């Protein structure tokens, strides 16, 4: 300034306060940015010259004291790979992610780390080549750096396998040296990047059968007594890969006899994914040649043998035969897998049938329990954003057992319009007969997980005093005037109920009874009696006086069925008892003041 600069003041709170800088024509101010939130902020400068004339200037700064966020979806910790693998996840920062780098270094060894630059566009996925790495354990470290040089890290340990171990075919069942009788199945798994569809089974070095391979790599080949002779046999499985190579399993030696105890499963194969609470069913048997009845001695011995070969019980074990649970029936048999009690992952089952002579037959299965849904995260766009012409959508999806498909739906309107509003998710329809009226129907809402119910209803009152001979209180020409009901015509009412007890039958009888329950409730009812049979005159009582009666009401919901449906998902039958209060100057006894009643009804849950 021509008159020199006397002071320089700095504001970083939008001009609310100014702080003295060090220096004049050349000045500095040390700002502790931790007192500001991450983001863009204004900086105001006020300069004063020798005559106290102020000047003003302004600028913008970006504050970023928070390290970027990094989430790694794949690979899982401890995963095994050969040749290549896919690394995928997401990263974000309040300002911007400047660099994202993957470092692969051996946990034991002196090999130099490999660095791979990853995209910084939020969601990243890249195939990484491992062919140059030796077998062993490696550490993956992803470093995310923003423009303020803040850094975040995430790491995984993986195993690099040789190509021979990565491409394999193995026989799981039967095991080496197992004794087999009657019907059995050859089960195994193929691990290959080429996803072959067929496998060739060799029996005693001769091609025997071709078997399909599932998407997960498992194969199951049923073997019948007609196709296998008695004696020692050797099985082998070969798979031709798309690259022209051949995968060969180890030889599996078994001891086989067509005559003997056997067990066959109908609904469960090795490698199956299990959800819900599925039934496992199957058959057992012991083939015995029939003896001619004419030889009485031989036939008597045959009957003893048949009696001894009768199945007594079928059991299954989830801990390799340490403990057993009983199945229902023997031939056929069934039992239920209570998957809600098991952890997700591989489940090894051992099934055993015991015959009357003490002999047993064993079958084994390996299945995968997967009751957890995949994890889905939408990274962009931000909710309530505004866009023109095109929309970029990005996110991640992952599951321990892999994904079969990821789909995206873009629909018009607010997302709330595609779901049932919360305030009607407990709505229901109600209809009942007898009680204080001939019939009533209504709509209601339930609150606090069906603990409180509020409903409005409409119906019709009794024409005559109800009795055992005239249960619905119908009036005829022979009805005496003294028996004509005072509380007739069309009615309107409101009811409030509060649950006092709830009994789920699954508590006593197990998860098979999850659908069935009963409950008890108490409440109050208010009913307007129009005393008119003309619905158009419902709000015009004959004597100009509106008749509203109150009652204490109790309900026993003795049978409630809850179904897994989006609408009309529950049905309940109930008995309702009440005491209607009839205040009147003509009431001289308790029976005239309080009138008990009993009715029954149906409640249907809509949502």
Coordinates of C-alpha atoms in Angstrom, one line a residue:
X1 CA 0.0 0.0 0.0
X2 CA 1.3 3.5 -0.7
X3 CA 0.7 4.3 3.0
X4 CA 2.2 1.1 4.1
X5 CA 0.3 -1.9 5.6
X6 CA -0.1 -1.7 9.4
X7 CA -2.0 -4.9 10.1
X8 CA -3.4 -8.0 8.5
X9 CA -6.4 -9.8 10.0
X10 CA -7.6 -13.3 9.1
X11 CA -11.1 -14.8 9.5
X12 CA -12.0 -18.5 9.0
X13 CA -15.5 -18.4 10.5
X14 CA -17.2 -16.3 7.7
X15 CA -16.2 -12.9 9.2
X16 CA -17.6 -13.5 12.7
X17 CA -14.1 -13.0 14.2
X18 CA -10.8 -11.8 12.9
X19 CA -7.4 -12.9 14.1
X20 CA -4.1 -11.0 13.8
X21 CA -1.6 -12.4 11.4
X22 CA 2.2 -12.2 11.8
X23 CA 3.8 -9.6 9.4
X24 CA 2.4 -6.9 7.1
X25 CA 3.3 -6.7 3.5
X26 CA 4.6 -10.3 3.9
X27 CA 2.5 -12.1 6.4
X28 CA 1.7 -15.6 7.7
X29 CA -1.0 -17.1 9.9
X30 CA -0.8 -20.6 11.4
X31 CA -4.3 -22.2 11.2
X32 CA -5.1 -25.3 13.3
X33 CA -7.5 -26.9 10.8
X34 CA -8.6 -29.5 13.3
X35 CA -11.1 -27.0 14.7
X36 CA -12.9 -27.0 11.3
X37 CA -15.0 -29.7 9.8
X38 CA -13.8 -31.4 6.7
X39 CA -15.0 -29.6 3.6
X40 CA -14.6 -26.3 1.8
X41 CA -14.4 -23.1 4.0
X42 CA -14.1 -19.4 3.2
X43 CA -11.1 -17.4 4.4
X44 CA -11.5 -13.6 4.7
X45 CA -8.6 -11.1 4.9
X46 CA -8.9 -7.6 6.3
X47 CA -5.8 -5.4 5.6
X48 CA -5.4 -2.0 7.3
X49 CA -3.0 0.7 6.0
X50 CA -1.2 3.5 7.9
X51 CA -4.4 5.7 7.8
X52 CA -6.6 2.8 9.2
X53 CA -8.2 2.4 5.8
X54 CA -9.3 -1.2 5.5
X55 CA -9.1 -3.5 2.5
X56 CA -10.7 -6.9 1.9
X57 CA -10.0 -10.1 0.1
X58 CA -11.3 -13.6 0.3
X59 CA -10.4 -17.1 -0.8
X60 CA -11.4 -20.8 -0.3
X61 CA -9.6 -23.6 1.4
X62 CA -10.4 -27.3 1.5
X63 CA -10.0 -28.9 5.0
X64 CA -9.4 -32.7 5.0
X65 CA -8.2 -34.2 8.3
X66 CA -10.0 -37.5 7.9
X67 CA -8.3 -40.5 6.2
X68 CA -10.1 -42.2 3.3
X69 CA -12.5 -45.1 4.1
X70 CA -11.5 -48.4 2.5
X71 CA -13.7 -51.5 2.5
X72 CA -12.4 -54.7 0.9
X73 CA -15.1 -57.2 -0.1
X74 CA -13.0 -59.8 -1.8
X75 CA -10.8 -61.7 -1.3
X76 CA -11.8 -63.2 2.1
X77 CA -9.1 -63.6 4.8
X78 CA -7.3 -67.0 4.3
X79 CA -8.7 -67.5 0.7
X80 CA -6.7 -69.8 -1.6
X81 CA -5.8 -68.8 -5.2
X82 CA -3.7 -70.0 -8.1
X83 CA -2.9 -68.1 -11.2
X84 CA -5.1 -65.0 -10.5
X85 CA -7.7 -63.6 -8.2
X86 CA -10.1 -60.7 -8.2
X87 CA -9.8 -57.9 -5.7
X88 CA -12.9 -55.8 -5.2
X89 CA -14.2 -53.2 -2.7
X90 CA -15.0 -49.5 -2.3
X91 CA -13.2 -46.4 -1.1
X92 CA -14.4 -42.9 -0.3
X93 CA -13.2 -39.6 1.2
X94 CA -14.8 -36.3 2.2
X95 CA -12.8 -34.5 -0.5
X96 CA -11.2 -36.9 -2.9
X97 CA -9.1 -40.1 -3.0
X98 CA -5.8 -39.3 -4.7
X99 CA -4.2 -42.8 -4.9
X100 CA -5.2 -46.4 -4.2
X101 CA -2.4 -48.9 -4.2
X102 CA -2.3 -52.7 -3.6
X103 CA 0.9 -54.2 -2.2
X104 CA 1.4 -58.0 -2.3
X105 CA 4.3 -59.2 -0.1
X106 CA 5.3 -62.7 1.1
X107 CA 4.8 -63.3 4.8
X108 CA 7.9 -65.5 4.9
X109 CA 10.6 -64.9 2.4
X110 CA 12.7 -62.1 0.9
X111 CA 10.8 -61.6 -2.4
X112 CA 10.1 -58.0 -3.4
X113 CA 6.6 -56.8 -3.0
X114 CA 4.4 -56.3 -6.0
X115 CA 2.5 -53.0 -6.3
X116 CA -0.7 -52.6 -8.3
X117 CA -2.4 -49.3 -8.9
X118 CA -6.2 -49.5 -8.4
X119 CA -8.9 -47.1 -9.6
X120 CA -10.0 -44.4 -7.2
X121 CA -13.5 -44.0 -8.6
X122 CA -15.2 -45.3 -5.5
X123 CA -16.0 -48.9 -6.4
X124 CA -13.0 -50.9 -7.7
X125 CA -12.6 -54.4 -9.1
X126 CA -9.5 -55.8 -10.7
X127 CA -8.1 -59.2 -11.7
X128 CA -4.6 -59.6 -10.3
X129 CA -2.1 -62.0 -11.9
X130 CA -0.3 -64.3 -9.4
X131 CA 1.5 -66.5 -11.9
X132 CA 4.9 -65.0 -11.1
X133 CA 4.6 -65.7 -7.3
X134 CA 5.8 -68.8 -5.5
X135 CA 3.4 -70.9 -3.5
X136 CA 2.9 -69.8 0.1
X137 CA 1.2 -67.2 2.3
X138 CA 1.0 -63.6 1.2
X139 CA -0.1 -60.3 2.7
X140 CA -2.4 -58.0 0.7
X141 CA -2.3 -54.4 1.8
X142 CA -4.3 -51.6 0.2
X143 CA -3.3 -48.0 0.9
X144 CA -5.7 -45.2 0.2
X145 CA -4.3 -41.7 0.2
X146 CA -6.2 -38.4 -0.2
X147 CA -4.8 -35.1 -1.4
X148 CA -4.1 -34.0 2.1
X149 CA -1.8 -37.0 2.4
X150 CA -4.1 -38.8 5.0
X151 CA -3.8 -42.5 4.6
X152 CA -5.9 -45.6 5.4
X153 CA -5.0 -49.2 5.3
X154 CA -6.8 -52.6 5.0
X155 CA -5.1 -56.0 4.7
X156 CA -5.8 -59.6 4.0
X157 CA -3.8 -62.8 4.2
X158 CA -4.1 -65.2 1.2
X159 CA -2.6 -68.5 0.1
X160 CA -1.1 -68.8 -3.4
X161 CA -1.3 -72.5 -4.6
X162 CA 0.4 -74.3 -7.3
X163 CA -1.6 -75.0 -10.4
X164 CA -1.7 -78.7 -9.6
X165 CA -3.5 -78.0 -6.3
X166 CA -5.7 -75.4 -7.8
X167 CA -7.0 -77.8 -10.5
X168 CA -8.2 -81.0 -8.8
X169 CA -10.8 -83.7 -8.9
X170 CA -11.5 -85.7 -5.7
X171 CA -13.8 -88.5 -4.6
X172 CA -15.4 -87.7 -1.2
X173 CA -17.6 -90.7 -0.7
X174 CA -17.2 -93.6 -0.4
X175 CA -14.0 -93.5 1.6
X176 CA -10.9 -95.7 1.1
X177 CA -11.6 -99.3 2.1
X178 CA -15.3 -98.8 2.9
X179 CA -17.6 -101.8 2.9
X180 CA -20.6 -101.2 0.7
X181 CA -23.8 -103.2 0.2
X182 CA -26.7 -102.9 -2.3
X183 CA -27.3 -99.3 -3.4
X184 CA -24.7 -96.5 -2.9
X185 CA -23.5 -93.4 -4.7
X186 CA -20.1 -92.1 -5.8
X187 CA -19.7 -88.4 -4.8
X188 CA -17.0 -85.9 -5.2
X189 CA -15.9 -82.5 -6.3
X190 CA -14.0 -80.8 -9.2
X191 CA -12.1 -77.6 -8.6
X192 CA -11.2 -75.9 -11.8
X193 CA -11.3 -72.4 -13.3
X194 CA -12.7 -73.8 -16.5
X195 CA -15.9 -75.1 -14.9
X196 CA -16.2 -78.4 -16.7
X197 CA -19.7 -79.9 -17.1
X198 CA -19.0 -83.6 -17.3
X199 CA -16.8 -86.2 -15.6
X200 CA -15.9 -89.7 -16.6
X201 CA -16.0 -92.4 -14.0
X202 CA -13.7 -95.4 -14.3
X203 CA -14.5 -98.8 -12.6
X204 CA -11.5 -101.1 -12.4
X205 CA -9.7 -99.1 -15.1
X206 CA -12.7 -99.3 -17.5
X207 CA -14.9 -96.4 -18.4
X208 CA -18.2 -97.0 -16.5
X209 CA -20.4 -93.9 -16.6
X210 CA -20.5 -90.1 -17.3
X211 CA -21.8 -87.9 -14.6
X212 CA -22.9 -84.2 -14.6
X213 CA -21.0 -81.6 -12.5
X214 CA -23.0 -78.9 -10.7
X215 CA -22.2 -75.2 -10.9
X216 CA -20.4 -75.6 -7.5
X217 CA -18.3 -78.4 -8.9
X218 CA -19.9 -81.4 -7.2
X219 CA -21.0 -84.7 -8.8
X220 CA -23.1 -87.6 -7.6
X221 CA -23.3 -90.9 -9.4
X222 CA -25.9 -93.5 -8.1
X223 CA -24.5 -97.1 -8.3
X224 CA -26.9 -100.0 -8.5
X225 CA -26.2 -103.7 -7.6
X226 CA -26.9 -104.6 -11.2
X227 CA -23.9 -102.6 -12.4
X228 CA -21.4 -103.8 -9.8
X229 CA -20.2 -107.3 -9.0
X230 CA -19.2 -108.6 -5.6
X231 CA -15.6 -108.1 -4.7
X232 CA -12.9 -105.4 -4.4
X233 CA -13.3 -102.5 -6.9
X234 CA -11.3 -99.4 -7.7
X235 CA -13.0 -96.1 -8.8
X236 CA -11.3 -93.2 -10.6
X237 CA -12.7 -90.0 -11.9
X238 CA -11.3 -88.0 -14.9
X239 CA -12.2 -84.6 -16.1
X240 CA -11.2 -82.9 -19.4
X241 CA -10.6 -79.2 -18.9
X242 CA -11.3 -76.6 -21.6
X243 CA -7.6 -76.0 -22.0
X244 CA -7.0 -79.6 -23.1
X245 CA -5.5 -80.8 -19.8
X246 CA -6.8 -83.8 -17.9
X247 CA -7.6 -83.8 -14.2
X248 CA -7.4 -87.3 -12.6
X249 CA -8.5 -88.2 -9.1
X250 CA -6.8 -90.6 -6.8
X251 CA -7.9 -94.3 -6.9
X252 CA -10.6 -95.1 -4.4
X253 CA -10.7 -98.8 -3.4
X254 CA -14.0 -100.2 -1.9
X255 CA -15.2 -103.6 -0.8
X256 CA -18.6 -104.4 -2.4
X257 CA -21.3 -107.0 -2.0
X258 CA -24.8 -106.8 -3.6
X259 CA -26.3 -108.6 -0.6
X260 CA -26.2 -106.5 2.6
X261 CA -27.7 -103.5 4.4
X262 CA -28.1 -100.3 2.4
X263 CA -29.4 -96.7 2.9
X264 CA -30.5 -94.4 0.1
X265 CA -31.2 -90.6 0.4
X266 CA -33.8 -89.1 -1.8
X267 CA -33.5 -85.3 -1.0
X268 CA -29.9 -84.6 -0.1
X269 CA -26.8 -84.6 -2.2
X270 CA -23.2 -83.7 -1.3
X271 CA -22.6 -80.0 -2.1
X272 CA -26.3 -79.0 -1.8
X273 CA -27.0 -75.5 -0.4
X274 CA -29.5 -75.7 2.5
X275 CA -31.9 -72.9 3.4
X276 CA -35.0 -72.9 5.6
X277 CA -35.8 -76.1 7.5
X278 CA -35.7 -78.9 4.9
X279 CA -36.8 -82.5 5.4
X280 CA -34.3 -85.2 4.6
X281 CA -36.0 -88.4 3.3
X282 CA -34.7 -91.7 2.2
X283 CA -35.1 -95.5 2.2
X284 CA -33.2 -98.4 3.8
X285 CA -33.2 -102.1 3.0
X286 CA -31.4 -105.5 3.0
X287 CA -32.0 -107.6 0.0
X288 CA -32.6 -111.3 0.8
X289 CA -33.2 -114.0 -1.9
X290 CA -36.6 -115.6 -1.6
X291 CA -36.8 -119.3 -0.6
X292 CA -39.3 -121.7 -2.0
X293 CA -42.1 -122.4 0.5
X294 CA -42.1 -126.1 -0.3
X295 CA -38.9 -126.5 1.7
X296 CA -40.3 -125.9 5.1
X297 CA -36.9 -126.0 6.9
X298 CA -35.3 -123.6 4.5
X299 CA -38.3 -121.3 4.5
X300 CA -38.4 -121.2 8.3
X301 CA -34.7 -120.2 8.3
X302 CA -35.5 -117.6 5.6
X303 CA -38.2 -116.0 7.8
X304 CA -35.7 -115.7 10.7
X305 CA -33.2 -114.0 8.4
X306 CA -35.9 -111.6 7.2
X307 CA -37.0 -110.8 10.7
X308 CA -33.4 -110.1 11.7
X309 CA -32.9 -107.8 8.7
X310 CA -35.8 -105.6 9.5
X311 CA -34.8 -101.9 10.1
X312 CA -35.3 -100.9 13.7
X313 CA -34.3 -97.2 13.8
X314 CA -32.7 -94.5 11.7
X315 CA -30.5 -91.8 13.3
X316 CA -28.4 -88.9 12.2
X317 CA -25.4 -87.2 13.7
X318 CA -23.9 -83.7 13.2
X319 CA -20.7 -84.4 15.2
X320 CA -19.2 -87.3 13.3
X321 CA -21.1 -90.0 15.2
X322 CA -20.4 -88.7 18.7
X323 CA -24.1 -88.1 19.4
X324 CA -27.2 -89.1 17.4
X325 CA -30.8 -87.8 16.9
X326 CA -33.6 -90.0 15.8
X327 CA -35.4 -89.8 12.5
X328 CA -39.1 -90.6 12.0
X329 CA -39.8 -94.0 10.5
X330 CA -37.4 -96.5 9.0
X331 CA -38.5 -97.4 5.4
X332 CA -39.1 -94.7 4.4
X333 CA -37.6 -92.4 7.0
X334 CA -37.4 -88.6 7.3
X335 CA -36.0 -86.0 9.7
X336 CA -35.8 -82.2 9.6
X337 CA -32.6 -80.1 9.6
X338 CA -33.2 -77.3 12.1
X339 CA -30.9 -74.9 10.3
X340 CA -31.8 -72.0 12.6
X341 CA -29.8 -73.9 15.3
X342 CA -26.7 -74.5 13.1
X343 CA -24.0 -72.1 12.1
X344 CA -23.7 -71.1 8.5
X345 CA -21.1 -73.1 6.5
X346 CA -20.4 -76.8 5.8
X347 CA -22.5 -79.3 7.7
X348 CA -21.3 -82.9 7.8
X349 CA -24.0 -85.5 8.3
X350 CA -23.6 -89.1 9.3
X351 CA -26.7 -91.2 8.9
X352 CA -27.1 -94.7 10.5
X353 CA -29.7 -97.4 10.2
X354 CA -29.7 -100.2 12.8
X355 CA -31.3 -103.6 11.9
X356 CA -32.9 -106.1 14.3
X357 CA -29.8 -108.4 14.1
X358 CA -27.5 -105.5 15.2
X359 CA -26.0 -104.8 11.8
X360 CA -25.8 -101.2 10.7
X361 CA -25.5 -99.2 7.4
X362 CA -23.9 -95.8 7.3
X363 CA -24.1 -93.0 4.8
X364 CA -22.4 -89.6 4.9
X365 CA -23.1 -86.2 3.3
X366 CA -21.5 -82.8 3.2
X367 CA -23.9 -79.9 2.6
X368 CA -23.6 -76.1 2.9
X369 CA -26.0 -74.1 5.2
X370 CA -26.5 -70.7 3.7
X371 CA -29.3 -68.8 5.5
X372 CA -27.7 -65.3 5.4
X373 CA -28.6 -63.0 2.5
X374 CA -25.8 -61.3 0.5
X375 CA -24.5 -58.0 1.6
X376 CA -25.4 -55.2 -0.8
X377 CA -24.1 -51.6 -0.6
X378 CA -25.0 -48.8 -3.0
X379 CA -22.1 -46.2 -3.1
X380 CA -23.5 -43.9 -5.7
X381 CA -25.6 -42.0 -6.4
X382 CA -26.2 -40.2 -3.1
X383 CA -29.8 -40.3 -1.9
X384 CA -32.0 -37.4 -3.0
X385 CA -29.5 -36.3 -5.7
X386 CA -30.4 -34.5 -8.9
X387 CA -29.3 -35.8 -12.3
X388 CA -29.8 -35.1 -16.0
X389 CA -29.8 -37.4 -19.0
X390 CA -27.6 -40.2 -17.4
X391 CA -27.2 -41.8 -14.0
X392 CA -24.1 -43.6 -12.8
X393 CA -24.8 -46.3 -10.2
X394 CA -22.1 -48.1 -8.4
X395 CA -21.9 -50.4 -5.3
X396 CA -20.7 -53.7 -4.0
X397 CA -22.3 -57.1 -3.3
X398 CA -20.7 -60.1 -1.6
X399 CA -21.5 -63.4 0.0
X400 CA -19.4 -66.1 1.6
X401 CA -20.7 -68.7 -0.8
X402 CA -20.5 -66.6 -3.9
X403 CA -23.1 -64.7 -6.0
X404 CA -25.2 -66.0 -8.9
X405 CA -26.5 -62.7 -10.1
X406 CA -26.7 -59.0 -9.2
X407 CA -29.6 -57.0 -10.7
X408 CA -30.6 -53.4 -10.7
X409 CA -34.1 -51.9 -10.9
X410 CA -34.7 -48.2 -11.5
X411 CA -38.3 -47.1 -10.8
X412 CA -40.1 -43.8 -10.8
X413 CA -41.5 -42.3 -7.7
X414 CA -40.4 -42.3 -4.1
X415 CA -39.1 -45.5 -2.6
X416 CA -41.8 -45.3 0.1
X417 CA -44.4 -45.8 -2.5
X418 CA -43.1 -49.3 -3.2
X419 CA -43.7 -50.7 0.3
X420 CA -46.7 -51.0 2.6
X421 CA -46.8 -47.9 4.8
X422 CA -45.8 -48.7 8.4
X423 CA -49.1 -47.5 9.9
X424 CA -51.1 -50.1 8.1
X425 CA -48.7 -53.0 8.4
X426 CA -50.8 -54.3 11.3
X427 CA -54.2 -53.9 9.6
X428 CA -56.8 -56.7 9.8
X429 CA -60.4 -57.6 9.0
X430 CA -62.7 -58.8 11.7
X431 CA -66.1 -60.5 11.7
X432 CA -68.0 -62.0 14.6
X433 CA -71.4 -63.5 15.4
X434 CA -73.6 -63.1 18.5
X435 CA -72.4 -61.3 21.7
X436 CA -74.2 -58.0 22.1
X437 CA -75.4 -58.1 18.5
X438 CA -76.4 -60.5 15.8
X439 CA -73.2 -59.9 13.8
X440 CA -70.6 -57.2 13.3
X441 CA -67.8 -56.7 10.8
X442 CA -65.0 -54.2 11.0
X443 CA -61.4 -53.1 10.2
X444 CA -58.7 -52.6 12.7
X445 CA -55.1 -51.7 13.3
X446 CA -52.6 -53.5 15.6
X447 CA -49.8 -51.9 17.4
X448 CA -46.7 -52.8 19.4
X449 CA -46.2 -56.2 17.6
X450 CA -49.9 -57.1 17.7
X451 CA -50.1 -56.4 21.5
X452 CA -52.8 -53.7 21.1
X453 CA -55.7 -53.7 18.7
X454 CA -58.0 -50.8 17.8
X455 CA -61.0 -51.4 15.4
X456 CA -64.2 -49.9 14.2
X457 CA -67.1 -52.1 13.3
X458 CA -70.7 -52.0 11.9
X459 CA -73.4 -54.6 12.2
X460 CA -76.9 -55.3 13.3
X461 CA -78.5 -55.7 16.7
X462 CA -81.0 -58.4 17.9
X463 CA -84.6 -58.0 16.7
X464 CA -85.8 -60.1 19.7
X465 CA -84.4 -61.2 23.0
X466 CA -82.0 -64.1 22.1
X467 CA -82.5 -67.5 23.7
X468 CA -81.4 -71.1 23.2
X469 CA -84.4 -71.6 20.9
X470 CA -83.8 -68.3 19.1
X471 CA -80.1 -67.9 19.2
X472 CA -79.8 -65.1 16.7
X473 CA -82.8 -63.1 18.2
X474 CA -84.9 -63.1 15.1
X475 CA -88.4 -61.6 15.3
X476 CA -91.5 -63.3 13.9
X477 CA -95.2 -62.4 13.9
X478 CA -95.6 -64.6 17.0
X479 CA -93.0 -62.8 19.0
X480 CA -94.6 -61.2 22.1
X481 CA -94.1 -57.5 22.4
X482 CA -92.3 -57.9 25.7
X483 CA -89.5 -60.0 24.0
X484 CA -88.8 -57.5 21.3
X485 CA -85.2 -56.2 21.8
X486 CA -84.6 -52.6 22.8
X487 CA -81.1 -52.8 21.3
X488 CA -81.9 -53.5 17.7
X489 CA -81.4 -51.9 14.3
X490 CA -78.1 -51.1 12.7
X491 CA -75.1 -50.5 15.0
X492 CA -71.7 -48.8 14.9
X493 CA -69.0 -49.5 17.4
X494 CA -65.4 -49.2 18.4
X495 CA -63.2 -51.7 20.3
X496 CA -59.9 -51.5 22.1
X497 CA -58.1 -54.7 23.1
X498 CA -54.8 -55.2 24.9
X499 CA -53.0 -58.6 25.0
X500 CA -52.4 -60.0 28.5
X501 CA -51.0 -63.5 27.5
X502 CA -49.4 -65.0 24.4
X503 CA -48.7 -68.8 23.9
X504 CA -46.7 -69.8 20.9
X505 CA -47.1 -73.6 20.4
X506 CA -43.6 -73.9 19.1
X507 CA -42.4 -73.4 22.7
X508 CA -43.9 -76.8 23.6
X509 CA -43.9 -78.7 20.3
X510 CA -40.9 -77.3 18.4
X511 CA -40.3 -75.2 15.3
X512 CA -42.8 -77.3 13.2
X513 CA -45.5 -75.4 15.1
X514 CA -44.2 -71.9 14.4
X515 CA -47.4 -71.1 12.5
X516 CA -49.8 -71.7 15.4
X517 CA -50.4 -69.7 18.5
X518 CA -53.1 -68.5 20.9
X519 CA -53.5 -65.4 23.1
X520 CA -55.8 -63.7 25.6
X521 CA -56.8 -60.1 25.6
X522 CA -58.9 -57.6 27.7
X523 CA -60.5 -54.4 26.5
X524 CA -63.5 -52.2 26.1
X525 CA -66.3 -51.8 23.5
X526 CA -68.5 -48.9 22.8
X527 CA -71.6 -49.5 20.6
X528 CA -74.2 -47.2 19.1
X529 CA -77.6 -48.8 18.6
X530 CA -79.7 -46.9 16.0
X531 CA -82.9 -48.8 16.9
X532 CA -83.7 -48.5 13.2
X533 CA -83.9 -51.2 10.5
X534 CA -83.6 -48.6 7.8
X535 CA -79.9 -47.9 7.2
X536 CA -80.8 -44.4 5.8
X537 CA -82.2 -43.6 9.3
X538 CA -79.2 -44.8 11.2
X539 CA -78.4 -41.4 12.7
X540 CA -82.1 -40.5 13.3
X541 CA -83.2 -42.5 16.4
X542 CA -86.9 -43.0 16.9
X543 CA -87.2 -40.9 20.1
X544 CA -84.4 -38.5 19.2
X545 CA -82.1 -40.0 21.9
X546 CA -78.8 -41.7 20.9
X547 CA -78.2 -45.0 22.7
X548 CA -74.5 -45.8 23.3
X549 CA -73.6 -48.7 25.5
X550 CA -70.2 -49.7 26.9
X551 CA -68.9 -53.1 27.7
X552 CA -65.9 -54.8 29.2
X553 CA -64.7 -57.4 26.7
X554 CA -62.4 -60.4 26.9
X555 CA -61.1 -62.4 24.0
X556 CA -59.6 -65.9 23.7
X557 CA -57.8 -66.2 20.4
X558 CA -57.7 -70.0 20.6
X559 CA -56.3 -70.7 17.1
X560 CA -54.1 -68.3 15.2
X561 CA -52.4 -69.4 12.0
X562 CA -49.6 -67.2 10.6
X563 CA -48.5 -67.9 7.1
X564 CA -45.4 -66.7 5.1
X565 CA -47.4 -64.6 2.7
X566 CA -47.2 -60.9 1.7
X567 CA -50.9 -60.2 2.3
X568 CA -53.6 -62.1 4.2
X569 CA -50.9 -63.7 6.2
X570 CA -52.7 -64.6 9.4
X571 CA -56.1 -66.1 10.3
X572 CA -57.4 -66.3 13.9
X573 CA -60.5 -67.8 15.4
X574 CA -61.6 -66.4 18.8
X575 CA -64.3 -66.6 21.5
X576 CA -65.4 -63.2 22.9
X577 CA -67.2 -62.7 26.2
X578 CA -68.4 -59.4 27.6
X579 CA -70.5 -57.6 30.1
X580 CA -72.6 -54.8 28.6
X581 CA -73.6 -52.0 31.0
X582 CA -77.2 -50.8 30.6
X583 CA -77.6 -47.6 32.8
X584 CA -81.3 -46.8 33.2
X585 CA -83.7 -45.4 35.8
X586 CA -85.7 -48.6 35.3
X587 CA -82.8 -50.8 36.3
X588 CA -83.5 -52.1 39.8
X589 CA -81.3 -55.3 39.9
X590 CA -77.8 -56.2 38.9
X591 CA -79.0 -58.5 36.2
X592 CA -80.9 -55.6 34.6
X593 CA -77.8 -53.3 34.8
X594 CA -75.2 -55.8 33.5
X595 CA -75.9 -58.2 30.7
X596 CA -73.3 -60.9 30.0
X597 CA -72.9 -62.2 26.4
X598 CA -70.8 -64.6 24.4
X599 CA -69.8 -64.6 20.7
X600 CA -67.3 -66.0 18.3
X601 CA -65.4 -64.6 15.3
X602 CA -62.7 -64.6 12.7
X603 CA -59.8 -62.1 12.4
X604 CA -57.8 -62.0 9.1
X605 CA -54.5 -60.1 9.1
X606 CA -54.3 -58.1 5.8
X607 CA -50.6 -56.9 6.2

